């Protein structure tokens, strides 16, 4: 009888262990990214669609006293990215080779456990999240350590902190997430983008990705 009880208890513990997961296929969220060392902040609205492998980020970036506004639509399957400068209306279209990667907890990530944002003792006052750590490759082919937080239910991103070898730390937060794409037209580039004129614009879709 005792051995049966121990076996049942072990099964419950195993069932409760956080496991890597993939976020829903379509969702939208407000995002905020910050890098104190670079005195940089990004505030934006993200539309994510893994069914058609496309993203759209409407972003306001501030680096020091310089502010820029971009609307970036990326089609991973077609290998095309459209960048609209919201200040002057200029638009560029270019190709790229970055493969699509779903928003997901990596299979080799290490679980740091679970926690409540807010309180678990007050009704409707807490959110159960899972916390993960691992390594990822960043630009310049460097390896950086990350700590990510995801909702326990539905596997939605909450935050991502990336510690770069240079000592720079990138913080990313996701909030006001809604499932589905409210307006599919957000993925349609302006008509003026369909030309051969290109601009040398450095951009970042939405900081280091949770992939």
PDB file of C-alpha atoms in Angstrom:
ATOM      1  CA  UNK A   1       0.000   0.000   0.000  1.00  0.00           C
ATOM      2  CA  UNK A   2       2.832   2.377   0.917  1.00  0.00           C
ATOM      3  CA  UNK A   3       4.681   1.670  -2.326  1.00  0.00           C
ATOM      4  CA  UNK A   4       1.470   2.382  -4.288  1.00  0.00           C
ATOM      5  CA  UNK A   5       1.065   5.730  -2.485  1.00  0.00           C
ATOM      6  CA  UNK A   6       4.688   6.693  -3.223  1.00  0.00           C
ATOM      7  CA  UNK A   7       4.207   5.776  -6.891  1.00  0.00           C
ATOM      8  CA  UNK A   8       1.055   7.932  -7.136  1.00  0.00           C
ATOM      9  CA  UNK A   9       2.811  10.842  -5.421  1.00  0.00           C
ATOM     10  CA  UNK A  10       5.745  10.573  -7.824  1.00  0.00           C
ATOM     11  CA  UNK A  11       3.352  10.607 -10.788  1.00  0.00           C
ATOM     12  CA  UNK A  12       1.715  13.810  -9.520  1.00  0.00           C
ATOM     13  CA  UNK A  13       5.104  15.505  -9.058  1.00  0.00           C
ATOM     14  CA  UNK A  14       6.228  14.525 -12.561  1.00  0.00           C
ATOM     15  CA  UNK A  15       2.936  15.756 -14.035  1.00  0.00           C
ATOM     16  CA  UNK A  16       3.438  19.150 -12.380  1.00  0.00           C
ATOM     17  CA  UNK A  17       6.980  19.656 -13.679  1.00  0.00           C
ATOM     18  CA  UNK A  18       7.155  22.621 -16.106  1.00  0.00           C
ATOM     19  CA  UNK A  19       7.829  21.483 -19.648  1.00  0.00           C
ATOM     20  CA  UNK A  20       9.003  23.405 -22.737  1.00  0.00           C
ATOM     21  CA  UNK A  21       6.057  24.560 -24.834  1.00  0.00           C
ATOM     22  CA  UNK A  22       5.163  26.654 -27.880  1.00  0.00           C
ATOM     23  CA  UNK A  23       3.033  29.795 -27.794  1.00  0.00           C
ATOM     24  CA  UNK A  24      -0.322  29.954 -29.659  1.00  0.00           C
ATOM     25  CA  UNK A  25      -0.002  30.322 -33.417  1.00  0.00           C
ATOM     26  CA  UNK A  26      -1.500  33.828 -33.616  1.00  0.00           C
ATOM     27  CA  UNK A  27      -1.467  36.620 -31.045  1.00  0.00           C
ATOM     28  CA  UNK A  28      -0.888  40.327 -30.571  1.00  0.00           C
ATOM     29  CA  UNK A  29       0.770  42.188 -27.715  1.00  0.00           C
ATOM     30  CA  UNK A  30       2.200  45.447 -26.532  1.00  0.00           C
ATOM     31  CA  UNK A  31       5.962  45.156 -26.046  1.00  0.00           C
ATOM     32  CA  UNK A  32       8.577  47.155 -24.185  1.00  0.00           C
ATOM     33  CA  UNK A  33      12.309  46.617 -24.555  1.00  0.00           C
ATOM     34  CA  UNK A  34      15.036  48.392 -22.592  1.00  0.00           C
ATOM     35  CA  UNK A  35      18.838  48.405 -22.603  1.00  0.00           C
ATOM     36  CA  UNK A  36      20.183  50.697 -19.835  1.00  0.00           C
ATOM     37  CA  UNK A  37      23.801  50.473 -21.015  1.00  0.00           C
ATOM     38  CA  UNK A  38      22.856  51.780 -24.473  1.00  0.00           C
ATOM     39  CA  UNK A  39      20.281  54.191 -23.022  1.00  0.00           C
ATOM     40  CA  UNK A  40      17.795  52.601 -25.417  1.00  0.00           C
ATOM     41  CA  UNK A  41      14.068  51.944 -25.121  1.00  0.00           C
ATOM     42  CA  UNK A  42      11.576  50.409 -27.524  1.00  0.00           C
ATOM     43  CA  UNK A  43       7.804  50.553 -27.158  1.00  0.00           C
ATOM     44  CA  UNK A  44       5.711  48.800 -29.759  1.00  0.00           C
ATOM     45  CA  UNK A  45       2.740  46.757 -30.874  1.00  0.00           C
ATOM     46  CA  UNK A  46       3.522  43.248 -32.097  1.00  0.00           C
ATOM     47  CA  UNK A  47       1.418  40.989 -34.330  1.00  0.00           C
ATOM     48  CA  UNK A  48       2.672  37.388 -34.465  1.00  0.00           C
ATOM     49  CA  UNK A  49       1.449  34.791 -36.964  1.00  0.00           C
ATOM     50  CA  UNK A  50       3.224  31.435 -37.105  1.00  0.00           C
ATOM     51  CA  UNK A  51       0.653  29.960 -39.514  1.00  0.00           C
ATOM     52  CA  UNK A  52       1.864  32.191 -42.354  1.00  0.00           C
ATOM     53  CA  UNK A  53       5.280  32.856 -40.774  1.00  0.00           C
ATOM     54  CA  UNK A  54       5.004  36.629 -40.549  1.00  0.00           C
ATOM     55  CA  UNK A  55       5.361  39.368 -37.943  1.00  0.00           C
ATOM     56  CA  UNK A  56       4.558  43.032 -37.772  1.00  0.00           C
ATOM     57  CA  UNK A  57       5.962  45.495 -35.231  1.00  0.00           C
ATOM     58  CA  UNK A  58       4.895  49.115 -34.987  1.00  0.00           C
ATOM     59  CA  UNK A  59       7.655  50.585 -32.861  1.00  0.00           C
ATOM     60  CA  UNK A  60       8.886  53.760 -31.247  1.00  0.00           C
ATOM     61  CA  UNK A  61      12.606  53.577 -30.488  1.00  0.00           C
ATOM     62  CA  UNK A  62      14.525  56.040 -28.343  1.00  0.00           C
ATOM     63  CA  UNK A  63      18.328  55.907 -28.094  1.00  0.00           C
ATOM     64  CA  UNK A  64      19.590  58.751 -25.933  1.00  0.00           C
ATOM     65  CA  UNK A  65      17.797  61.825 -27.261  1.00  0.00           C
ATOM     66  CA  UNK A  66      17.204  60.355 -30.739  1.00  0.00           C
ATOM     67  CA  UNK A  67      13.736  59.021 -31.473  1.00  0.00           C
ATOM     68  CA  UNK A  68      12.624  56.954 -34.466  1.00  0.00           C
ATOM     69  CA  UNK A  69       9.290  55.456 -35.495  1.00  0.00           C
ATOM     70  CA  UNK A  70       9.133  52.393 -37.721  1.00  0.00           C
ATOM     71  CA  UNK A  71       6.493  50.014 -39.033  1.00  0.00           C
ATOM     72  CA  UNK A  72       8.237  46.709 -39.855  1.00  0.00           C
ATOM     73  CA  UNK A  73       6.472  43.847 -41.643  1.00  0.00           C
ATOM     74  CA  UNK A  74       8.426  40.635 -42.105  1.00  0.00           C
ATOM     75  CA  UNK A  75       7.512  37.655 -44.291  1.00  0.00           C
ATOM     76  CA  UNK A  76       9.809  34.778 -43.366  1.00  0.00           C
ATOM     77  CA  UNK A  77       8.445  32.378 -45.976  1.00  0.00           C
ATOM     78  CA  UNK A  78       8.931  34.896 -48.799  1.00  0.00           C
ATOM     79  CA  UNK A  79      12.232  36.165 -47.291  1.00  0.00           C
ATOM     80  CA  UNK A  80      11.046  39.789 -47.506  1.00  0.00           C
ATOM     81  CA  UNK A  81      10.997  42.613 -44.985  1.00  0.00           C
ATOM     82  CA  UNK A  82       9.296  45.990 -45.427  1.00  0.00           C
ATOM     83  CA  UNK A  83      10.373  48.948 -43.277  1.00  0.00           C
ATOM     84  CA  UNK A  84       8.301  52.133 -43.205  1.00  0.00           C
ATOM     85  CA  UNK A  85       9.810  55.228 -41.613  1.00  0.00           C
ATOM     86  CA  UNK A  86       6.784  56.713 -39.864  1.00  0.00           C
ATOM     87  CA  UNK A  87       8.387  60.170 -39.662  1.00  0.00           C
ATOM     88  CA  UNK A  88       9.034  60.797 -43.347  1.00  0.00           C
ATOM     89  CA  UNK A  89       6.928  58.060 -44.966  1.00  0.00           C
ATOM     90  CA  UNK A  90       9.892  56.463 -46.739  1.00  0.00           C
ATOM     91  CA  UNK A  91       9.678  52.716 -47.269  1.00  0.00           C
ATOM     92  CA  UNK A  92      12.284  50.099 -48.058  1.00  0.00           C
ATOM     93  CA  UNK A  93      11.951  46.518 -49.210  1.00  0.00           C
ATOM     94  CA  UNK A  94      14.750  43.995 -48.867  1.00  0.00           C
ATOM     95  CA  UNK A  95      15.438  40.274 -48.737  1.00  0.00           C
ATOM     96  CA  UNK A  96      16.916  38.343 -45.838  1.00  0.00           C
ATOM     97  CA  UNK A  97      17.878  34.760 -44.953  1.00  0.00           C
ATOM     98  CA  UNK A  98      16.813  34.444 -41.305  1.00  0.00           C
ATOM     99  CA  UNK A  99      14.751  31.258 -40.842  1.00  0.00           C
ATOM    100  CA  UNK A 100      11.398  31.307 -39.065  1.00  0.00           C
ATOM    101  CA  UNK A 101      11.365  30.237 -35.426  1.00  0.00           C
ATOM    102  CA  UNK A 102       8.219  29.840 -33.345  1.00  0.00           C
ATOM    103  CA  UNK A 103       7.914  31.650 -30.038  1.00  0.00           C
ATOM    104  CA  UNK A 104       8.683  28.763 -27.732  1.00  0.00           C
ATOM    105  CA  UNK A 105      10.585  27.566 -24.705  1.00  0.00           C
ATOM    106  CA  UNK A 106      13.630  25.826 -26.116  1.00  0.00           C
ATOM    107  CA  UNK A 107      13.850  22.078 -25.572  1.00  0.00           C
ATOM    108  CA  UNK A 108      17.303  22.463 -23.974  1.00  0.00           C
ATOM    109  CA  UNK A 109      16.218  25.251 -21.595  1.00  0.00           C
ATOM    110  CA  UNK A 110      16.622  24.697 -17.864  1.00  0.00           C
ATOM    111  CA  UNK A 111      13.563  25.132 -15.673  1.00  0.00           C
ATOM    112  CA  UNK A 112      14.053  27.491 -12.734  1.00  0.00           C
ATOM    113  CA  UNK A 113      10.645  26.608 -11.318  1.00  0.00           C
ATOM    114  CA  UNK A 114       7.303  28.324 -11.009  1.00  0.00           C
ATOM    115  CA  UNK A 115       6.192  31.524  -9.294  1.00  0.00           C
ATOM    116  CA  UNK A 116       3.187  33.802  -8.943  1.00  0.00           C
ATOM    117  CA  UNK A 117       3.277  37.353 -10.259  1.00  0.00           C
ATOM    118  CA  UNK A 118       1.187  39.108  -7.655  1.00  0.00           C
ATOM    119  CA  UNK A 119      -0.268  36.771  -5.015  1.00  0.00           C
ATOM    120  CA  UNK A 120      -1.447  33.167  -4.914  1.00  0.00           C
ATOM    121  CA  UNK A 121      -3.383  33.745  -1.688  1.00  0.00           C
ATOM    122  CA  UNK A 122      -5.783  36.399  -3.008  1.00  0.00           C
ATOM    123  CA  UNK A 123      -8.454  35.463  -5.544  1.00  0.00           C
ATOM    124  CA  UNK A 124      -7.702  36.752  -9.069  1.00  0.00           C
ATOM    125  CA  UNK A 125      -4.616  38.598  -7.804  1.00  0.00           C
ATOM    126  CA  UNK A 126      -1.882  36.371  -9.217  1.00  0.00           C
ATOM    127  CA  UNK A 127      -0.549  34.883 -12.443  1.00  0.00           C
ATOM    128  CA  UNK A 128       1.263  31.543 -12.359  1.00  0.00           C
ATOM    129  CA  UNK A 129       4.382  31.622 -14.534  1.00  0.00           C
ATOM    130  CA  UNK A 130       7.256  29.300 -15.348  1.00  0.00           C
ATOM    131  CA  UNK A 131      10.860  30.553 -15.413  1.00  0.00           C
ATOM    132  CA  UNK A 132      13.541  29.233 -17.752  1.00  0.00           C
ATOM    133  CA  UNK A 133      17.222  29.789 -18.417  1.00  0.00           C
ATOM    134  CA  UNK A 134      19.572  28.890 -21.237  1.00  0.00           C
ATOM    135  CA  UNK A 135      21.946  30.185 -23.898  1.00  0.00           C
ATOM    136  CA  UNK A 136      21.212  31.766 -27.254  1.00  0.00           C
ATOM    137  CA  UNK A 137      23.216  33.091 -30.183  1.00  0.00           C
ATOM    138  CA  UNK A 138      23.042  36.851 -30.676  1.00  0.00           C
ATOM    139  CA  UNK A 139      24.402  39.094 -33.472  1.00  0.00           C
ATOM    140  CA  UNK A 140      28.189  38.892 -33.991  1.00  0.00           C
ATOM    141  CA  UNK A 141      27.773  35.135 -33.374  1.00  0.00           C
ATOM    142  CA  UNK A 142      28.195  35.523 -29.628  1.00  0.00           C
ATOM    143  CA  UNK A 143      26.569  33.360 -26.972  1.00  0.00           C
ATOM    144  CA  UNK A 144      24.447  35.084 -24.355  1.00  0.00           C
ATOM    145  CA  UNK A 145      22.597  33.763 -21.321  1.00  0.00           C
ATOM    146  CA  UNK A 146      18.887  34.428 -20.981  1.00  0.00           C
ATOM    147  CA  UNK A 147      16.166  34.163 -18.356  1.00  0.00           C
ATOM    148  CA  UNK A 148      12.621  33.910 -19.687  1.00  0.00           C
ATOM    149  CA  UNK A 149       9.212  33.973 -18.024  1.00  0.00           C
ATOM    150  CA  UNK A 150       6.112  32.386 -19.563  1.00  0.00           C
ATOM    151  CA  UNK A 151       2.537  31.936 -18.398  1.00  0.00           C
ATOM    152  CA  UNK A 152       1.893  28.449 -17.065  1.00  0.00           C
ATOM    153  CA  UNK A 153      -1.377  28.320 -18.987  1.00  0.00           C
ATOM    154  CA  UNK A 154      -1.295  28.751 -22.779  1.00  0.00           C
ATOM    155  CA  UNK A 155       2.493  29.342 -22.897  1.00  0.00           C
ATOM    156  CA  UNK A 156       2.413  33.105 -23.465  1.00  0.00           C
ATOM    157  CA  UNK A 157       5.627  35.165 -23.150  1.00  0.00           C
ATOM    158  CA  UNK A 158       5.874  37.506 -20.159  1.00  0.00           C
ATOM    159  CA  UNK A 159       9.498  38.659 -20.077  1.00  0.00           C
ATOM    160  CA  UNK A 160      12.941  37.942 -21.490  1.00  0.00           C
ATOM    161  CA  UNK A 161      16.269  39.117 -20.058  1.00  0.00           C
ATOM    162  CA  UNK A 162      19.445  38.597 -22.113  1.00  0.00           C
ATOM    163  CA  UNK A 163      22.910  38.982 -20.590  1.00  0.00           C
ATOM    164  CA  UNK A 164      25.440  39.716 -23.343  1.00  0.00           C
ATOM    165  CA  UNK A 165      29.196  38.994 -23.042  1.00  0.00           C
ATOM    166  CA  UNK A 166      29.865  42.746 -23.358  1.00  0.00           C
ATOM    167  CA  UNK A 167      28.025  43.337 -20.088  1.00  0.00           C
ATOM    168  CA  UNK A 168      24.996  44.805 -21.836  1.00  0.00           C
ATOM    169  CA  UNK A 169      21.613  43.564 -20.581  1.00  0.00           C
ATOM    170  CA  UNK A 170      18.477  43.600 -22.735  1.00  0.00           C
ATOM    171  CA  UNK A 171      15.082  43.518 -21.044  1.00  0.00           C
ATOM    172  CA  UNK A 172      11.862  42.663 -22.895  1.00  0.00           C
ATOM    173  CA  UNK A 173       8.304  42.634 -21.533  1.00  0.00           C
ATOM    174  CA  UNK A 174       5.059  41.486 -23.167  1.00  0.00           C
ATOM    175  CA  UNK A 175       1.671  42.669 -21.929  1.00  0.00           C
ATOM    176  CA  UNK A 176      -1.984  43.111 -22.996  1.00  0.00           C
ATOM    177  CA  UNK A 177      -1.719  39.919 -25.065  1.00  0.00           C
ATOM    178  CA  UNK A 178      -4.787  38.958 -27.117  1.00  0.00           C
ATOM    179  CA  UNK A 179      -5.159  35.727 -29.072  1.00  0.00           C
ATOM    180  CA  UNK A 180      -5.720  35.890 -32.823  1.00  0.00           C
ATOM    181  CA  UNK A 181      -5.091  38.720 -35.300  1.00  0.00           C
ATOM    182  CA  UNK A 182      -7.691  41.445 -34.922  1.00  0.00           C
ATOM    183  CA  UNK A 183      -7.055  42.956 -38.371  1.00  0.00           C
ATOM    184  CA  UNK A 184      -5.184  40.802 -40.962  1.00  0.00           C
ATOM    185  CA  UNK A 185      -4.593  43.975 -42.997  1.00  0.00           C
ATOM    186  CA  UNK A 186      -1.753  44.901 -40.614  1.00  0.00           C
ATOM    187  CA  UNK A 187       0.412  42.551 -42.681  1.00  0.00           C
ATOM    188  CA  UNK A 188      -0.244  44.393 -45.971  1.00  0.00           C
ATOM    189  CA  UNK A 189       2.632  46.821 -46.761  1.00  0.00           C
ATOM    190  CA  UNK A 190       1.727  50.280 -48.138  1.00  0.00           C
ATOM    191  CA  UNK A 191       1.511  50.450 -51.932  1.00  0.00           C
ATOM    192  CA  UNK A 192       4.529  52.778 -52.080  1.00  0.00           C
ATOM    193  CA  UNK A 193       6.708  49.948 -50.699  1.00  0.00           C
ATOM    194  CA  UNK A 194       6.450  47.947 -53.909  1.00  0.00           C
ATOM    195  CA  UNK A 195       9.363  49.488 -55.779  1.00  0.00           C
ATOM    196  CA  UNK A 196      13.078  48.861 -56.186  1.00  0.00           C
ATOM    197  CA  UNK A 197      14.265  51.807 -54.110  1.00  0.00           C
ATOM    198  CA  UNK A 198      16.189  50.662 -51.050  1.00  0.00           C
ATOM    199  CA  UNK A 199      17.421  52.461 -47.966  1.00  0.00           C
ATOM    200  CA  UNK A 200      20.263  51.426 -45.685  1.00  0.00           C
ATOM    201  CA  UNK A 201      18.296  51.131 -42.446  1.00  0.00           C
ATOM    202  CA  UNK A 202      19.526  49.276 -39.419  1.00  0.00           C
ATOM    203  CA  UNK A 203      16.665  47.778 -37.489  1.00  0.00           C
ATOM    204  CA  UNK A 204      15.750  45.228 -34.857  1.00  0.00           C
ATOM    205  CA  UNK A 205      12.392  43.497 -35.142  1.00  0.00           C
ATOM    206  CA  UNK A 206      11.682  43.577 -31.348  1.00  0.00           C
ATOM    207  CA  UNK A 207      14.861  43.024 -29.416  1.00  0.00           C
ATOM    208  CA  UNK A 208      16.359  39.496 -28.678  1.00  0.00           C
ATOM    209  CA  UNK A 209      13.738  36.772 -29.557  1.00  0.00           C
ATOM    210  CA  UNK A 210      12.358  34.177 -27.309  1.00  0.00           C
ATOM    211  CA  UNK A 211      13.274  31.238 -29.375  1.00  0.00           C
TER     212      UNK A 211
END
